[in-house]
Amino acid sequence: MFDQWVSNIDRKKRNVLLKKTFRQSRYQIYRIDHGHSFSRNDFPDRPDCHWTPHTLSYLPQKLKPNAFYHWCLNQLHSSDELLRFVKMIEQLPNQQIYKVISSIPKDWHVSQGEKESLYAYLKKAKKMLRKVR
């Protein structure tokens, strides 16, 4: 659901790590590489996946299912488990989201206008998660 929220179009098995838990038959999943977040599925002409306030206006979108997402869904005991993750994102206070965006380092060269657009996108996408799950 986090990938859906941030429109990460590049989730594949090569950018996740699995770590065995204390229960030997279970694994903790760590998702790495969020470089394609805030990207559109239909942007083949933008291989760098650099978002702008303009491209954010076309989001959110429903992510295209892929083998990794199908595998994740098969690990759930029920499709209602997704709702738990949706609720966690929905319950993030907007002030906290704004605080995180405001903490983006200056050397990342994200303008105040871009930060405002990103904040507006995340608030809008948070409200739409239930519709796309």
JSON list of C-alpha atoms in Angstrom, two decimals:
[
{"chain": "A", "resi": 1, "resn": "MET", "atom": "CA", "xyz": [0.00, 0.00, 0.00]},
{"chain": "A", "resi": 2, "resn": "PHE", "atom": "CA", "xyz": [2.94, 2.32, 0.58]},
{"chain": "A", "resi": 3, "resn": "ASP", "atom": "CA", "xyz": [4.07, 1.81, -3.03]},
{"chain": "A", "resi": 4, "resn": "GLN", "atom": "CA", "xyz": [0.54, 2.65, -4.15]},
{"chain": "A", "resi": 5, "resn": "TRP", "atom": "CA", "xyz": [0.49, 5.78, -1.99]},
{"chain": "A", "resi": 6, "resn": "VAL", "atom": "CA", "xyz": [3.76, 7.10, -3.41]},
{"chain": "A", "resi": 7, "resn": "SER", "atom": "CA", "xyz": [3.13, 5.72, -6.91]},
{"chain": "A", "resi": 8, "resn": "ASN", "atom": "CA", "xyz": [6.30, 3.63, -6.97]},
{"chain": "A", "resi": 9, "resn": "ILE", "atom": "CA", "xyz": [6.09, 1.99, -10.40]},
{"chain": "A", "resi": 10, "resn": "ASP", "atom": "CA", "xyz": [9.30, -0.03, -10.07]},
{"chain": "A", "resi": 11, "resn": "ARG", "atom": "CA", "xyz": [8.66, -2.57, -7.31]},
{"chain": "A", "resi": 12, "resn": "LYS", "atom": "CA", "xyz": [10.20, -5.89, -8.29]},
{"chain": "A", "resi": 13, "resn": "LYS", "atom": "CA", "xyz": [11.79, -8.78, -6.44]},
{"chain": "A", "resi": 14, "resn": "ARG", "atom": "CA", "xyz": [15.23, -7.28, -7.03]},
{"chain": "A", "resi": 15, "resn": "ASN", "atom": "CA", "xyz": [14.45, -4.28, -4.81]},
{"chain": "A", "resi": 16, "resn": "VAL", "atom": "CA", "xyz": [13.19, -6.07, -1.73]},
{"chain": "A", "resi": 17, "resn": "LEU", "atom": "CA", "xyz": [15.14, -7.80, 1.00]},
{"chain": "A", "resi": 18, "resn": "LEU", "atom": "CA", "xyz": [13.86, -10.75, 3.01]},
{"chain": "A", "resi": 19, "resn": "LYS", "atom": "CA", "xyz": [15.06, -11.46, 6.54]},
{"chain": "A", "resi": 20, "resn": "LYS", "atom": "CA", "xyz": [14.12, -14.58, 8.46]},
{"chain": "A", "resi": 21, "resn": "THR", "atom": "CA", "xyz": [12.22, -13.86, 11.63]},
{"chain": "A", "resi": 22, "resn": "PHE", "atom": "CA", "xyz": [12.50, -15.78, 14.90]},
{"chain": "A", "resi": 23, "resn": "ARG", "atom": "CA", "xyz": [9.87, -18.10, 13.45]},
{"chain": "A", "resi": 24, "resn": "GLN", "atom": "CA", "xyz": [11.93, -19.88, 10.84]},
{"chain": "A", "resi": 25, "resn": "SER", "atom": "CA", "xyz": [9.06, -20.20, 8.41]},
{"chain": "A", "resi": 26, "resn": "ARG", "atom": "CA", "xyz": [8.40, -16.43, 8.31]},
{"chain": "A", "resi": 27, "resn": "TYR", "atom": "CA", "xyz": [10.19, -13.50, 6.72]},
{"chain": "A", "resi": 28, "resn": "GLN", "atom": "CA", "xyz": [10.22, -9.76, 7.23]},
{"chain": "A", "resi": 29, "resn": "ILE", "atom": "CA", "xyz": [10.09, -7.85, 3.93]},
{"chain": "A", "resi": 30, "resn": "TYR", "atom": "CA", "xyz": [12.16, -4.69, 3.51]},
{"chain": "A", "resi": 31, "resn": "ARG", "atom": "CA", "xyz": [11.39, -2.60, 0.47]},
{"chain": "A", "resi": 32, "resn": "ILE", "atom": "CA", "xyz": [14.39, -0.71, -0.86]},
{"chain": "A", "resi": 33, "resn": "ASP", "atom": "CA", "xyz": [14.90, 1.60, -3.83]},
{"chain": "A", "resi": 34, "resn": "HIS", "atom": "CA", "xyz": [12.12, 4.17, -4.04]},
{"chain": "A", "resi": 35, "resn": "GLY", "atom": "CA", "xyz": [13.77, 6.01, -6.95]},
{"chain": "A", "resi": 36, "resn": "HIS", "atom": "CA", "xyz": [10.74, 5.59, -9.21]},
{"chain": "A", "resi": 37, "resn": "SER", "atom": "CA", "xyz": [8.24, 6.99, -6.71]},
{"chain": "A", "resi": 38, "resn": "PHE", "atom": "CA", "xyz": [5.83, 9.68, -7.92]},
{"chain": "A", "resi": 39, "resn": "SER", "atom": "CA", "xyz": [6.12, 8.35, -11.47]},
{"chain": "A", "resi": 40, "resn": "ARG", "atom": "CA", "xyz": [3.47, 7.51, -13.99]},
{"chain": "A", "resi": 41, "resn": "ASN", "atom": "CA", "xyz": [2.98, 4.11, -15.60]},
{"chain": "A", "resi": 42, "resn": "ASP", "atom": "CA", "xyz": [2.69, 5.71, -19.02]},
{"chain": "A", "resi": 43, "resn": "PHE", "atom": "CA", "xyz": [5.88, 7.80, -19.06]},
{"chain": "A", "resi": 44, "resn": "PRO", "atom": "CA", "xyz": [8.23, 5.73, -21.25]},
{"chain": "A", "resi": 45, "resn": "ASP", "atom": "CA", "xyz": [9.79, 8.97, -22.47]},
{"chain": "A", "resi": 46, "resn": "ARG", "atom": "CA", "xyz": [10.91, 9.87, -18.91]},
{"chain": "A", "resi": 47, "resn": "PRO", "atom": "CA", "xyz": [13.37, 7.15, -17.93]},
{"chain": "A", "resi": 48, "resn": "ASP", "atom": "CA", "xyz": [14.77, 9.25, -15.08]},
{"chain": "A", "resi": 49, "resn": "CYS", "atom": "CA", "xyz": [11.30, 9.33, -13.47]},
{"chain": "A", "resi": 50, "resn": "HIS", "atom": "CA", "xyz": [11.87, 12.87, -12.24]},
{"chain": "A", "resi": 51, "resn": "TRP", "atom": "CA", "xyz": [8.62, 14.20, -10.84]},
{"chain": "A", "resi": 52, "resn": "THR", "atom": "CA", "xyz": [7.52, 17.82, -11.08]},
{"chain": "A", "resi": 53, "resn": "PRO", "atom": "CA", "xyz": [4.49, 19.68, -9.75]},
{"chain": "A", "resi": 54, "resn": "HIS", "atom": "CA", "xyz": [2.98, 19.17, -13.22]},
{"chain": "A", "resi": 55, "resn": "THR", "atom": "CA", "xyz": [3.51, 15.39, -13.27]},
{"chain": "A", "resi": 56, "resn": "LEU", "atom": "CA", "xyz": [2.17, 15.09, -9.72]},
{"chain": "A", "resi": 57, "resn": "SER", "atom": "CA", "xyz": [-1.09, 16.59, -10.96]},
{"chain": "A", "resi": 58, "resn": "TYR", "atom": "CA", "xyz": [-1.67, 13.41, -13.02]},
{"chain": "A", "resi": 59, "resn": "LEU", "atom": "CA", "xyz": [-1.37, 11.18, -9.98]},
{"chain": "A", "resi": 60, "resn": "PRO", "atom": "CA", "xyz": [-2.41, 9.09, -8.12]},
{"chain": "A", "resi": 61, "resn": "GLN", "atom": "CA", "xyz": [-2.96, 6.16, -10.41]},
{"chain": "A", "resi": 62, "resn": "LYS", "atom": "CA", "xyz": [-3.60, 2.51, -9.82]},
{"chain": "A", "resi": 63, "resn": "LEU", "atom": "CA", "xyz": [-0.32, 0.65, -10.12]},
{"chain": "A", "resi": 64, "resn": "LYS", "atom": "CA", "xyz": [-0.08, -2.06, -12.74]},
{"chain": "A", "resi": 65, "resn": "PRO", "atom": "CA", "xyz": [-0.05, -5.49, -11.10]},
{"chain": "A", "resi": 66, "resn": "ASN", "atom": "CA", "xyz": [3.22, -7.35, -11.45]},
{"chain": "A", "resi": 67, "resn": "ALA", "atom": "CA", "xyz": [4.63, -10.66, -10.26]},
{"chain": "A", "resi": 68, "resn": "PHE", "atom": "CA", "xyz": [5.89, -9.20, -6.99]},
{"chain": "A", "resi": 69, "resn": "TYR", "atom": "CA", "xyz": [2.52, -7.70, -6.06]},
{"chain": "A", "resi": 70, "resn": "HIS", "atom": "CA", "xyz": [0.77, -10.95, -6.96]},
{"chain": "A", "resi": 71, "resn": "TRP", "atom": "CA", "xyz": [3.20, -12.81, -4.69]},
{"chain": "A", "resi": 72, "resn": "CYS", "atom": "CA", "xyz": [2.49, -10.32, -1.86]},
{"chain": "A", "resi": 73, "resn": "LEU", "atom": "CA", "xyz": [-1.25, -10.76, -2.23]},
{"chain": "A", "resi": 74, "resn": "ASN", "atom": "CA", "xyz": [-0.84, -14.53, -2.06]},
{"chain": "A", "resi": 75, "resn": "GLN", "atom": "CA", "xyz": [0.92, -14.13, 1.30]},
{"chain": "A", "resi": 76, "resn": "LEU", "atom": "CA", "xyz": [-2.13, -12.48, 2.87]},
{"chain": "A", "resi": 77, "resn": "HIS", "atom": "CA", "xyz": [-4.59, -14.54, 4.85]},
{"chain": "A", "resi": 78, "resn": "SER", "atom": "CA", "xyz": [-7.40, -12.31, 3.62]},
{"chain": "A", "resi": 79, "resn": "SER", "atom": "CA", "xyz": [-7.75, -9.33, 1.31]},
{"chain": "A", "resi": 80, "resn": "ASP", "atom": "CA", "xyz": [-8.97, -7.38, 4.34]},
{"chain": "A", "resi": 81, "resn": "GLU", "atom": "CA", "xyz": [-5.39, -7.35, 5.59]},
{"chain": "A", "resi": 82, "resn": "LEU", "atom": "CA", "xyz": [-4.69, -4.64, 3.02]},
{"chain": "A", "resi": 83, "resn": "LEU", "atom": "CA", "xyz": [-7.22, -2.45, 4.78]},
{"chain": "A", "resi": 84, "resn": "ARG", "atom": "CA", "xyz": [-5.03, -2.47, 7.89]},
{"chain": "A", "resi": 85, "resn": "PHE", "atom": "CA", "xyz": [-2.20, -0.88, 5.90]},
{"chain": "A", "resi": 86, "resn": "VAL", "atom": "CA", "xyz": [-4.57, 1.59, 4.26]},
{"chain": "A", "resi": 87, "resn": "LYS", "atom": "CA", "xyz": [-5.75, 2.67, 7.70]},
{"chain": "A", "resi": 88, "resn": "MET", "atom": "CA", "xyz": [-2.18, 3.13, 8.91]},
{"chain": "A", "resi": 89, "resn": "ILE", "atom": "CA", "xyz": [-1.47, 5.52, 6.05]},
{"chain": "A", "resi": 90, "resn": "GLU", "atom": "CA", "xyz": [-4.82, 7.29, 6.43]},
{"chain": "A", "resi": 91, "resn": "GLN", "atom": "CA", "xyz": [-4.07, 7.89, 10.11]},
{"chain": "A", "resi": 92, "resn": "LEU", "atom": "CA", "xyz": [-0.78, 9.64, 9.40]},
{"chain": "A", "resi": 93, "resn": "PRO", "atom": "CA", "xyz": [-1.38, 13.23, 10.50]},
{"chain": "A", "resi": 94, "resn": "ASN", "atom": "CA", "xyz": [-1.03, 15.72, 7.66]},
{"chain": "A", "resi": 95, "resn": "GLN", "atom": "CA", "xyz": [1.19, 17.82, 9.92]},
{"chain": "A", "resi": 96, "resn": "GLN", "atom": "CA", "xyz": [3.61, 14.90, 10.21]},
{"chain": "A", "resi": 97, "resn": "ILE", "atom": "CA", "xyz": [3.69, 14.45, 6.43]},
{"chain": "A", "resi": 98, "resn": "TYR", "atom": "CA", "xyz": [4.38, 18.17, 6.05]},
{"chain": "A", "resi": 99, "resn": "LYS", "atom": "CA", "xyz": [7.13, 17.99, 8.67]},
{"chain": "A", "resi": 100, "resn": "VAL", "atom": "CA", "xyz": [8.87, 15.16, 6.80]},
{"chain": "A", "resi": 101, "resn": "ILE", "atom": "CA", "xyz": [8.63, 16.99, 3.46]},
{"chain": "A", "resi": 102, "resn": "SER", "atom": "CA", "xyz": [9.94, 20.17, 5.09]},
{"chain": "A", "resi": 103, "resn": "SER", "atom": "CA", "xyz": [12.98, 18.22, 6.30]},
{"chain": "A", "resi": 104, "resn": "ILE", "atom": "CA", "xyz": [14.11, 17.39, 2.73]},
{"chain": "A", "resi": 105, "resn": "PRO", "atom": "CA", "xyz": [17.76, 18.49, 2.64]},
{"chain": "A", "resi": 106, "resn": "LYS", "atom": "CA", "xyz": [18.61, 21.67, 0.71]},
{"chain": "A", "resi": 107, "resn": "ASP", "atom": "CA", "xyz": [21.22, 19.83, -1.36]},
{"chain": "A", "resi": 108, "resn": "TRP", "atom": "CA", "xyz": [18.41, 17.76, -2.92]},
{"chain": "A", "resi": 109, "resn": "HIS", "atom": "CA", "xyz": [17.35, 20.98, -4.69]},
{"chain": "A", "resi": 110, "resn": "VAL", "atom": "CA", "xyz": [13.62, 20.59, -4.05]},
{"chain": "A", "resi": 111, "resn": "SER", "atom": "CA", "xyz": [11.99, 24.01, -4.21]},
{"chain": "A", "resi": 112, "resn": "GLN", "atom": "CA", "xyz": [9.33, 25.19, -1.78]},
{"chain": "A", "resi": 113, "resn": "GLY", "atom": "CA", "xyz": [6.78, 25.00, -4.61]},
{"chain": "A", "resi": 114, "resn": "GLU", "atom": "CA", "xyz": [7.76, 21.39, -5.32]},
{"chain": "A", "resi": 115, "resn": "LYS", "atom": "CA", "xyz": [7.45, 20.57, -1.62]},
{"chain": "A", "resi": 116, "resn": "GLU", "atom": "CA", "xyz": [3.97, 22.10, -1.53]},
{"chain": "A", "resi": 117, "resn": "SER", "atom": "CA", "xyz": [2.97, 20.06, -4.61]},
{"chain": "A", "resi": 118, "resn": "LEU", "atom": "CA", "xyz": [4.33, 16.89, -3.04]},
{"chain": "A", "resi": 119, "resn": "TYR", "atom": "CA", "xyz": [2.42, 17.59, 0.16]},
{"chain": "A", "resi": 120, "resn": "ALA", "atom": "CA", "xyz": [-0.82, 18.20, -1.78]},
{"chain": "A", "resi": 121, "resn": "TYR", "atom": "CA", "xyz": [-0.29, 14.98, -3.74]},
{"chain": "A", "resi": 122, "resn": "LEU", "atom": "CA", "xyz": [0.31, 12.85, -0.62]},
{"chain": "A", "resi": 123, "resn": "LYS", "atom": "CA", "xyz": [-2.80, 14.22, 1.08]},
{"chain": "A", "resi": 124, "resn": "LYS", "atom": "CA", "xyz": [-4.91, 13.54, -2.02]},
{"chain": "A", "resi": 125, "resn": "ALA", "atom": "CA", "xyz": [-3.44, 10.06, -2.58]},
{"chain": "A", "resi": 126, "resn": "LYS", "atom": "CA", "xyz": [-3.98, 9.17, 1.08]},
{"chain": "A", "resi": 127, "resn": "LYS", "atom": "CA", "xyz": [-7.71, 9.81, 0.67]},
{"chain": "A", "resi": 128, "resn": "MET", "atom": "CA", "xyz": [-7.86, 7.69, -2.49]},
{"chain": "A", "resi": 129, "resn": "LEU", "atom": "CA", "xyz": [-6.11, 4.53, -1.20]},
{"chain": "A", "resi": 130, "resn": "ARG", "atom": "CA", "xyz": [-9.36, 2.74, -0.35]},
{"chain": "A", "resi": 131, "resn": "LYS", "atom": "CA", "xyz": [-10.57, 3.18, -3.94]},
{"chain": "A", "resi": 132, "resn": "VAL", "atom": "CA", "xyz": [-7.47, 1.66, -5.54]},
{"chain": "A", "resi": 133, "resn": "ARG", "atom": "CA", "xyz": [-6.78, -1.25, -3.23]}
]
